[in-house]
Short mmCIF file of N, CA and C in Angstrom, two decimals:
data_model
loop_
_atom_site.label_atom_id
_atom_site.label_comp_id
_atom_site.label_asym_id
_atom_site.label_seq_id
_atom_site.Cartn_x
_atom_site.Cartn_y
_atom_site.Cartn_z
N MET P 29 -4.63 -12.08 -46.88
CA MET P 29 -4.91 -13.49 -47.07
C MET P 29 -5.88 -14.00 -46.00
N LYS P 30 -5.70 -13.54 -44.76
CA LYS P 30 -6.55 -13.97 -43.65
C LYS P 30 -8.00 -13.62 -43.92
N TYR P 31 -8.26 -12.40 -44.42
CA TYR P 31 -9.63 -11.97 -44.69
C TYR P 31 -10.24 -12.71 -45.87
N VAL P 32 -9.45 -13.06 -46.84
CA VAL P 32 -9.94 -13.81 -48.00
C VAL P 32 -10.48 -15.16 -47.53
N LEU P 33 -9.75 -15.83 -46.66
CA LEU P 33 -10.20 -17.13 -46.15
C LEU P 33 -11.47 -16.98 -45.32
N GLN P 34 -11.56 -15.92 -44.54
CA GLN P 34 -12.76 -15.69 -43.74
C GLN P 34 -13.97 -15.45 -44.65
N TYR P 35 -13.80 -14.65 -45.69
CA TYR P 35 -14.90 -14.39 -46.62
C TYR P 35 -15.30 -15.66 -47.37
N MET P 36 -14.32 -16.48 -47.74
CA MET P 36 -14.63 -17.73 -48.42
C MET P 36 -15.41 -18.67 -47.50
N LEU P 37 -15.02 -18.72 -46.23
CA LEU P 37 -15.73 -19.55 -45.27
C LEU P 37 -17.16 -19.06 -45.08
N LEU P 38 -17.33 -17.76 -44.96
CA LEU P 38 -18.66 -17.18 -44.82
C LEU P 38 -19.52 -17.47 -46.05
N ALA P 39 -18.94 -17.36 -47.23
CA ALA P 39 -19.67 -17.64 -48.47
C ALA P 39 -20.11 -19.10 -48.52
N CYS P 40 -19.24 -20.01 -48.08
CA CYS P 40 -19.58 -21.43 -48.05
C CYS P 40 -20.73 -21.70 -47.08
N ILE P 41 -20.70 -21.08 -45.92
CA ILE P 41 -21.76 -21.27 -44.93
C ILE P 41 -23.09 -20.78 -45.48
N ILE P 42 -23.09 -19.61 -46.13
CA ILE P 42 -24.31 -19.07 -46.71
C ILE P 42 -24.83 -19.98 -47.83
N LEU P 43 -23.95 -20.47 -48.66
CA LEU P 43 -24.34 -21.36 -49.75
C LEU P 43 -24.95 -22.65 -49.22
N ILE P 44 -24.32 -23.25 -48.23
CA ILE P 44 -24.83 -24.50 -47.65
C ILE P 44 -26.18 -24.26 -46.99
N SER P 45 -26.33 -23.13 -46.31
CA SER P 45 -27.61 -22.81 -45.67
C SER P 45 -28.72 -22.67 -46.70
N ASN P 46 -28.43 -22.00 -47.81
CA ASN P 46 -29.44 -21.82 -48.86
C ASN P 46 -29.83 -23.14 -49.49
N ILE P 47 -28.86 -24.01 -49.74
CA ILE P 47 -29.14 -25.32 -50.31
C ILE P 47 -29.99 -26.13 -49.35
N SER P 48 -29.63 -26.09 -48.06
CA SER P 48 -30.38 -26.83 -47.04
C SER P 48 -31.82 -26.35 -46.98
N CYS P 49 -32.05 -25.03 -47.01
CA CYS P 49 -33.41 -24.49 -46.96
C CYS P 49 -34.23 -24.93 -48.16
N ARG P 50 -33.62 -24.93 -49.34
CA ARG P 50 -34.33 -25.36 -50.53
C ARG P 50 -34.68 -26.84 -50.45
N ASN P 51 -33.76 -27.65 -49.92
CA ASN P 51 -34.03 -29.08 -49.77
C ASN P 51 -35.19 -29.31 -48.80
N GLU P 52 -35.22 -28.56 -47.71
CA GLU P 52 -36.31 -28.70 -46.74
C GLU P 52 -37.64 -28.28 -47.36
N GLN P 53 -37.64 -27.20 -48.16
CA GLN P 53 -38.87 -26.76 -48.81
C GLN P 53 -39.37 -27.83 -49.78
N ARG P 54 -38.47 -28.41 -50.56
CA ARG P 54 -38.85 -29.47 -51.49
C ARG P 54 -39.36 -30.69 -50.73
N HIS P 55 -38.68 -31.01 -49.65
CA HIS P 55 -39.10 -32.15 -48.84
C HIS P 55 -40.50 -31.92 -48.29
N PHE P 56 -40.76 -30.76 -47.75
CA PHE P 56 -42.07 -30.43 -47.20
C PHE P 56 -43.14 -30.50 -48.29
N GLN P 57 -42.86 -29.92 -49.44
CA GLN P 57 -43.84 -29.91 -50.53
C GLN P 57 -44.13 -31.32 -51.05
N SER P 58 -43.12 -32.16 -51.11
CA SER P 58 -43.32 -33.51 -51.63
C SER P 58 -44.06 -34.42 -50.64
N HIS P 59 -44.11 -34.04 -49.37
CA HIS P 59 -44.79 -34.83 -48.35
C HIS P 59 -45.94 -34.04 -47.70
N GLN P 60 -46.52 -33.10 -48.41
CA GLN P 60 -47.52 -32.19 -47.84
C GLN P 60 -48.67 -32.93 -47.16
N THR P 61 -49.23 -33.92 -47.81
CA THR P 61 -50.35 -34.67 -47.23
C THR P 61 -49.93 -35.39 -45.95
N ASP P 62 -48.75 -36.01 -45.99
CA ASP P 62 -48.25 -36.71 -44.80
C ASP P 62 -48.00 -35.74 -43.65
N PHE P 63 -47.48 -34.55 -43.95
CA PHE P 63 -47.27 -33.54 -42.90
C PHE P 63 -48.60 -33.11 -42.30
N ASN P 64 -49.59 -32.90 -43.13
CA ASN P 64 -50.91 -32.50 -42.63
C ASN P 64 -51.49 -33.57 -41.71
N GLU P 65 -51.34 -34.84 -42.09
CA GLU P 65 -51.83 -35.94 -41.24
C GLU P 65 -51.07 -35.99 -39.92
N LEU P 66 -49.76 -35.81 -39.97
CA LEU P 66 -48.93 -35.82 -38.76
C LEU P 66 -49.35 -34.70 -37.81
N ILE P 67 -49.50 -33.51 -38.34
CA ILE P 67 -49.84 -32.35 -37.52
C ILE P 67 -51.24 -32.51 -36.92
N THR P 68 -52.19 -32.97 -37.71
CA THR P 68 -53.55 -33.20 -37.21
C THR P 68 -53.54 -34.23 -36.10
N TYR P 69 -52.83 -35.33 -36.30
CA TYR P 69 -52.77 -36.38 -35.28
C TYR P 69 -52.12 -35.86 -34.00
N PHE P 70 -51.02 -35.13 -34.14
CA PHE P 70 -50.31 -34.63 -32.96
C PHE P 70 -51.20 -33.68 -32.16
N HIS P 71 -51.92 -32.81 -32.86
CA HIS P 71 -52.86 -31.91 -32.16
C HIS P 71 -53.95 -32.70 -31.44
N GLN P 72 -54.37 -33.82 -32.01
CA GLN P 72 -55.42 -34.64 -31.39
C GLN P 72 -54.94 -35.32 -30.11
N ILE P 73 -53.67 -35.75 -30.06
CA ILE P 73 -53.21 -36.54 -28.92
C ILE P 73 -52.53 -35.73 -27.82
N VAL P 74 -52.20 -34.48 -28.09
CA VAL P 74 -51.57 -33.64 -27.07
C VAL P 74 -52.64 -32.84 -26.34
N PRO P 75 -52.75 -33.00 -25.02
CA PRO P 75 -53.73 -32.22 -24.27
C PRO P 75 -53.49 -30.72 -24.43
N LYS P 76 -54.56 -29.95 -24.38
CA LYS P 76 -54.48 -28.50 -24.60
C LYS P 76 -53.57 -27.79 -23.58
N ASP P 77 -53.44 -28.38 -22.38
CA ASP P 77 -52.63 -27.73 -21.35
C ASP P 77 -51.21 -28.29 -21.26
N LYS P 78 -50.74 -28.91 -22.35
CA LYS P 78 -49.39 -29.50 -22.36
C LYS P 78 -48.63 -29.10 -23.62
N LYS P 79 -47.33 -28.99 -23.48
CA LYS P 79 -46.41 -28.88 -24.61
C LYS P 79 -45.59 -30.16 -24.59
N ILE P 80 -45.43 -30.78 -25.74
CA ILE P 80 -44.66 -32.02 -25.82
C ILE P 80 -43.64 -31.88 -26.93
N GLN P 81 -42.40 -32.22 -26.58
CA GLN P 81 -41.32 -32.30 -27.57
C GLN P 81 -40.82 -33.73 -27.53
N ILE P 82 -40.79 -34.35 -28.69
CA ILE P 82 -40.39 -35.75 -28.77
C ILE P 82 -39.50 -35.96 -29.99
N GLU P 83 -38.41 -36.69 -29.78
CA GLU P 83 -37.53 -37.06 -30.88
C GLU P 83 -37.24 -38.54 -30.77
N PHE P 84 -37.58 -39.27 -31.82
CA PHE P 84 -37.38 -40.71 -31.84
C PHE P 84 -35.97 -41.06 -32.31
N GLU P 85 -35.38 -42.02 -31.63
CA GLU P 85 -34.13 -42.61 -32.10
C GLU P 85 -34.45 -43.86 -32.90
N ASN P 86 -35.43 -44.64 -32.40
CA ASN P 86 -35.96 -45.79 -33.13
C ASN P 86 -37.37 -46.05 -32.58
N ASN P 87 -37.94 -47.21 -32.89
CA ASN P 87 -39.33 -47.48 -32.50
C ASN P 87 -39.55 -47.54 -30.99
N ASN P 88 -38.53 -47.90 -30.22
CA ASN P 88 -38.70 -48.08 -28.78
C ASN P 88 -37.91 -47.09 -27.93
N HIS P 89 -37.06 -46.34 -28.56
CA HIS P 89 -36.14 -45.48 -27.82
C HIS P 89 -36.28 -44.03 -28.30
N LEU P 90 -36.36 -43.12 -27.33
CA LEU P 90 -36.46 -41.69 -27.65
C LEU P 90 -35.14 -41.01 -27.36
N PHE P 91 -34.70 -40.19 -28.28
CA PHE P 91 -33.52 -39.37 -28.05
C PHE P 91 -33.84 -38.28 -27.03
N LEU P 92 -35.08 -37.74 -27.11
CA LEU P 92 -35.53 -36.69 -26.21
C LEU P 92 -37.03 -36.80 -26.02
N PHE P 93 -37.47 -36.61 -24.78
CA PHE P 93 -38.90 -36.55 -24.49
C PHE P 93 -39.12 -35.53 -23.39
N GLN P 94 -39.90 -34.50 -23.71
CA GLN P 94 -40.15 -33.42 -22.76
C GLN P 94 -41.65 -33.14 -22.72
N VAL P 95 -42.18 -33.07 -21.50
CA VAL P 95 -43.58 -32.72 -21.29
C VAL P 95 -43.60 -31.50 -20.37
N THR P 96 -44.29 -30.45 -20.80
CA THR P 96 -44.40 -29.23 -20.02
C THR P 96 -45.86 -28.93 -19.76
N ASP P 97 -46.18 -28.61 -18.53
CA ASP P 97 -47.53 -28.26 -18.12
C ASP P 97 -47.72 -26.75 -18.32
N ILE P 98 -48.76 -26.38 -19.03
CA ILE P 98 -49.10 -24.97 -19.28
C ILE P 98 -50.29 -24.63 -18.39
N PHE P 99 -50.20 -23.51 -17.67
CA PHE P 99 -51.30 -23.17 -16.77
C PHE P 99 -51.60 -21.68 -16.80
N GLN P 100 -52.80 -21.36 -16.36
CA GLN P 100 -53.23 -19.96 -16.25
C GLN P 100 -53.90 -19.77 -14.90
N VAL P 101 -53.66 -18.64 -14.29
CA VAL P 101 -54.33 -18.27 -13.05
C VAL P 101 -55.34 -17.19 -13.42
N LYS P 102 -56.59 -17.45 -13.05
CA LYS P 102 -57.66 -16.50 -13.38
C LYS P 102 -58.24 -15.90 -12.12
N LYS P 103 -58.66 -14.67 -12.26
CA LYS P 103 -59.38 -13.99 -11.18
C LYS P 103 -60.57 -13.30 -11.84
N ASN P 104 -61.76 -13.67 -11.43
CA ASN P 104 -62.99 -13.12 -12.02
C ASN P 104 -63.01 -13.30 -13.54
N ASP P 105 -62.68 -14.49 -14.01
CA ASP P 105 -62.66 -14.85 -15.43
C ASP P 105 -61.64 -14.06 -16.26
N THR P 106 -60.70 -13.41 -15.60
CA THR P 106 -59.63 -12.69 -16.29
C THR P 106 -58.31 -13.38 -15.98
N ILE P 107 -57.54 -13.65 -17.03
CA ILE P 107 -56.23 -14.29 -16.83
C ILE P 107 -55.28 -13.27 -16.22
N VAL P 108 -54.78 -13.57 -15.03
CA VAL P 108 -53.85 -12.67 -14.37
C VAL P 108 -52.42 -13.18 -14.44
N TYR P 109 -52.27 -14.48 -14.79
CA TYR P 109 -50.92 -15.04 -14.89
C TYR P 109 -50.95 -16.28 -15.77
N SER P 110 -50.00 -16.39 -16.66
CA SER P 110 -49.81 -17.58 -17.47
C SER P 110 -48.40 -18.07 -17.26
N GLY P 111 -48.25 -19.37 -17.19
CA GLY P 111 -46.92 -19.90 -16.98
C GLY P 111 -46.82 -21.35 -17.40
N SER P 112 -45.67 -21.92 -17.13
CA SER P 112 -45.44 -23.33 -17.45
C SER P 112 -44.46 -23.92 -16.44
N ARG P 113 -44.53 -25.23 -16.31
CA ARG P 113 -43.58 -25.93 -15.45
C ARG P 113 -43.28 -27.28 -16.09
N PRO P 114 -42.03 -27.68 -16.06
CA PRO P 114 -41.68 -28.98 -16.65
C PRO P 114 -42.24 -30.12 -15.81
N LEU P 115 -42.84 -31.09 -16.48
CA LEU P 115 -43.31 -32.29 -15.81
C LEU P 115 -42.33 -33.44 -15.99
N TYR P 116 -41.70 -33.48 -17.17
CA TYR P 116 -40.80 -34.58 -17.48
C TYR P 116 -39.83 -34.12 -18.56
N TYR P 117 -38.55 -34.42 -18.38
CA TYR P 117 -37.53 -34.06 -19.37
C TYR P 117 -36.43 -35.11 -19.29
N GLU P 118 -36.34 -35.92 -20.32
CA GLU P 118 -35.33 -36.98 -20.33
C GLU P 118 -34.69 -37.11 -21.71
N TRP P 119 -33.40 -37.40 -21.71
CA TRP P 119 -32.65 -37.75 -22.90
C TRP P 119 -32.47 -39.26 -22.90
N ASN P 120 -32.40 -39.85 -24.06
CA ASN P 120 -32.10 -41.28 -24.21
C ASN P 120 -32.96 -42.14 -23.28
N VAL P 121 -34.24 -42.15 -23.54
CA VAL P 121 -35.17 -42.88 -22.69
C VAL P 121 -35.90 -43.95 -23.51
N ASN P 122 -36.03 -45.11 -22.92
CA ASN P 122 -36.83 -46.17 -23.51
C ASN P 122 -38.30 -45.86 -23.24
N ILE P 123 -39.15 -46.02 -24.23
CA ILE P 123 -40.57 -45.70 -24.07
C ILE P 123 -41.17 -46.48 -22.90
N ASP P 124 -40.75 -47.72 -22.71
CA ASP P 124 -41.28 -48.54 -21.61
C ASP P 124 -40.89 -48.01 -20.24
N ASN P 125 -39.90 -47.14 -20.17
CA ASN P 125 -39.43 -46.62 -18.88
C ASN P 125 -40.01 -45.26 -18.52
N ILE P 126 -40.88 -44.72 -19.35
CA ILE P 126 -41.53 -43.45 -19.02
C ILE P 126 -42.51 -43.71 -17.89
N PRO P 127 -42.45 -42.93 -16.82
CA PRO P 127 -43.33 -43.18 -15.67
C PRO P 127 -44.82 -43.15 -16.04
N ASP P 128 -45.57 -44.05 -15.42
CA ASP P 128 -47.02 -44.11 -15.65
C ASP P 128 -47.70 -42.78 -15.33
N SER P 129 -47.19 -42.06 -14.34
CA SER P 129 -47.80 -40.78 -13.97
C SER P 129 -47.73 -39.77 -15.12
N ILE P 130 -46.66 -39.82 -15.88
CA ILE P 130 -46.52 -38.92 -17.04
C ILE P 130 -47.46 -39.36 -18.14
N LEU P 131 -47.52 -40.66 -18.40
CA LEU P 131 -48.42 -41.17 -19.44
C LEU P 131 -49.88 -40.85 -19.10
N LEU P 132 -50.23 -40.96 -17.84
CA LEU P 132 -51.59 -40.61 -17.42
C LEU P 132 -51.86 -39.11 -17.59
N ALA P 133 -50.86 -38.28 -17.30
CA ALA P 133 -51.03 -36.83 -17.42
C ALA P 133 -51.27 -36.39 -18.85
N ILE P 134 -50.70 -37.13 -19.81
CA ILE P 134 -50.88 -36.76 -21.22
C ILE P 134 -51.85 -37.68 -21.95
N HIS P 135 -52.37 -38.69 -21.25
CA HIS P 135 -53.34 -39.65 -21.82
C HIS P 135 -52.75 -40.41 -23.00
N TRP P 136 -51.50 -40.85 -22.85
CA TRP P 136 -50.83 -41.61 -23.90
C TRP P 136 -50.61 -43.05 -23.45
N ASP P 137 -50.52 -43.92 -24.45
CA ASP P 137 -50.13 -45.31 -24.22
C ASP P 137 -49.13 -45.68 -25.31
N LYS P 138 -48.68 -46.91 -25.30
CA LYS P 138 -47.68 -47.37 -26.27
C LYS P 138 -48.17 -47.19 -27.71
N GLN P 139 -49.46 -47.41 -27.93
CA GLN P 139 -50.02 -47.29 -29.28
C GLN P 139 -49.88 -45.87 -29.84
N LYS P 140 -50.03 -44.86 -29.01
CA LYS P 140 -49.89 -43.48 -29.49
C LYS P 140 -48.46 -43.19 -29.91
N PHE P 141 -47.49 -43.73 -29.17
CA PHE P 141 -46.09 -43.58 -29.57
C PHE P 141 -45.85 -44.26 -30.92
N GLU P 142 -46.39 -45.46 -31.09
CA GLU P 142 -46.21 -46.22 -32.34
C GLU P 142 -46.82 -45.48 -33.52
N THR P 143 -48.05 -44.99 -33.34
CA THR P 143 -48.72 -44.27 -34.43
C THR P 143 -47.98 -42.98 -34.76
N LEU P 144 -47.53 -42.26 -33.75
CA LEU P 144 -46.77 -41.04 -33.98
C LEU P 144 -45.48 -41.34 -34.73
N LYS P 145 -44.79 -42.40 -34.35
CA LYS P 145 -43.55 -42.79 -35.03
C LYS P 145 -43.83 -43.12 -36.49
N GLU P 146 -44.91 -43.84 -36.76
CA GLU P 146 -45.28 -44.18 -38.14
C GLU P 146 -45.53 -42.93 -38.97
N LYS P 147 -46.23 -41.97 -38.39
CA LYS P 147 -46.55 -40.74 -39.11
C LYS P 147 -45.29 -39.89 -39.34
N LEU P 148 -44.40 -39.87 -38.37
CA LEU P 148 -43.12 -39.18 -38.57
C LEU P 148 -42.31 -39.88 -39.67
N ASP P 149 -42.30 -41.20 -39.67
CA ASP P 149 -41.56 -41.95 -40.69
C ASP P 149 -42.08 -41.64 -42.09
N LYS P 150 -43.40 -41.49 -42.23
CA LYS P 150 -43.97 -41.18 -43.54
C LYS P 150 -43.48 -39.83 -44.07
N THR P 151 -43.12 -38.92 -43.15
CA THR P 151 -42.62 -37.61 -43.58
C THR P 151 -41.09 -37.59 -43.63
N ASP P 152 -40.46 -38.72 -43.30
CA ASP P 152 -39.00 -38.80 -43.19
C ASP P 152 -38.46 -37.84 -42.13
N CYS P 153 -39.22 -37.65 -41.06
CA CYS P 153 -38.80 -36.78 -39.97
C CYS P 153 -38.63 -37.59 -38.70
N ILE P 154 -37.99 -36.96 -37.69
CA ILE P 154 -37.67 -37.70 -36.47
C ILE P 154 -38.22 -37.05 -35.20
N SER P 155 -38.71 -35.82 -35.28
CA SER P 155 -39.17 -35.17 -34.05
C SER P 155 -40.30 -34.20 -34.35
N ILE P 156 -41.02 -33.86 -33.25
CA ILE P 156 -42.10 -32.89 -33.37
C ILE P 156 -42.26 -32.20 -32.02
N TYR P 157 -42.65 -30.92 -32.07
CA TYR P 157 -42.84 -30.11 -30.87
C TYR P 157 -44.01 -29.16 -31.13
N ASN P 158 -44.98 -29.15 -30.22
CA ASN P 158 -46.17 -28.32 -30.43
C ASN P 158 -46.03 -26.93 -29.82
N GLY P 159 -44.86 -26.34 -29.95
CA GLY P 159 -44.66 -24.97 -29.48
C GLY P 159 -45.24 -23.98 -30.47
N ASN P 160 -44.87 -22.75 -30.30
CA ASN P 160 -45.34 -21.71 -31.21
C ASN P 160 -44.13 -20.99 -31.77
N PRO P 161 -43.70 -21.31 -32.97
CA PRO P 161 -44.33 -22.17 -33.95
C PRO P 161 -44.08 -23.65 -33.67
N MET P 162 -44.91 -24.49 -34.27
CA MET P 162 -44.70 -25.93 -34.20
C MET P 162 -43.43 -26.25 -34.98
N LYS P 163 -42.63 -27.17 -34.46
CA LYS P 163 -41.40 -27.57 -35.14
C LYS P 163 -41.44 -29.07 -35.41
N ILE P 164 -41.08 -29.41 -36.63
CA ILE P 164 -40.96 -30.81 -37.01
C ILE P 164 -39.51 -31.01 -37.41
N GLY P 165 -38.82 -31.90 -36.69
CA GLY P 165 -37.40 -32.12 -36.92
C GLY P 165 -37.17 -33.03 -38.11
N TYR P 166 -36.45 -32.51 -39.06
CA TYR P 166 -36.18 -33.20 -40.31
C TYR P 166 -34.99 -34.13 -40.17
N LYS P 167 -33.90 -33.62 -39.62
CA LYS P 167 -32.71 -34.44 -39.40
C LYS P 167 -31.79 -33.75 -38.42
N ARG P 168 -30.99 -34.56 -37.75
CA ARG P 168 -30.03 -34.04 -36.79
C ARG P 168 -28.71 -33.80 -37.52
N VAL P 169 -28.15 -32.62 -37.31
CA VAL P 169 -26.86 -32.26 -37.89
C VAL P 169 -25.93 -31.91 -36.74
N PHE P 170 -24.97 -32.79 -36.48
CA PHE P 170 -24.09 -32.68 -35.34
C PHE P 170 -24.94 -32.59 -34.07
N THR P 171 -24.88 -31.50 -33.34
CA THR P 171 -25.68 -31.38 -32.12
C THR P 171 -26.95 -30.57 -32.35
N GLY P 172 -27.16 -30.10 -33.55
CA GLY P 172 -28.35 -29.30 -33.85
C GLY P 172 -29.38 -30.09 -34.64
N MET P 173 -30.52 -29.48 -34.83
CA MET P 173 -31.63 -30.12 -35.55
C MET P 173 -32.04 -29.22 -36.70
N THR P 174 -32.20 -29.82 -37.87
CA THR P 174 -32.79 -29.11 -38.99
C THR P 174 -34.28 -29.28 -38.89
N SER P 175 -34.99 -28.18 -38.72
CA SER P 175 -36.44 -28.24 -38.47
C SER P 175 -37.23 -27.58 -39.58
N ILE P 176 -38.45 -28.06 -39.71
CA ILE P 176 -39.42 -27.43 -40.59
C ILE P 176 -40.41 -26.77 -39.65
N LEU P 177 -40.59 -25.48 -39.78
CA LEU P 177 -41.51 -24.75 -38.91
C LEU P 177 -42.89 -24.74 -39.54
N TYR P 178 -43.89 -24.93 -38.71
CA TYR P 178 -45.27 -24.93 -39.19
C TYR P 178 -46.04 -23.95 -38.33
N LEU P 179 -46.51 -22.90 -38.93
CA LEU P 179 -47.22 -21.87 -38.18
C LEU P 179 -48.70 -22.13 -38.11
#
């Protein structure tokens, strides 16, 4: 009996995962143009030497905001070391409370946050991260995030 319940639980988890993946694929396909605009805009506003992860809670408040500096050490035009260091990492932050030094480092102002939020809203998404692969957060499920990966 114990194993039957375990197998039933596993089957339910697999079924829910498959349904969720299909829903995300349909969601992505139905908003393809909006996703392309969001990704293009995000690439335009994020400096080449930065990684930014942002999740909006509402228009003025971020659930998460992380800025990472990406750097390379070169010797005779050859990269000898690549690395990164966090510049800013905050949970539950008001956009108005982000230090000016961080905004200057990424060349952002309030308008860029507003435009990014509008573009995320058009896709019905709440977060974006320019990592490799790029992740666009579709919805938060408990403590995790359902993401759409964009390669």
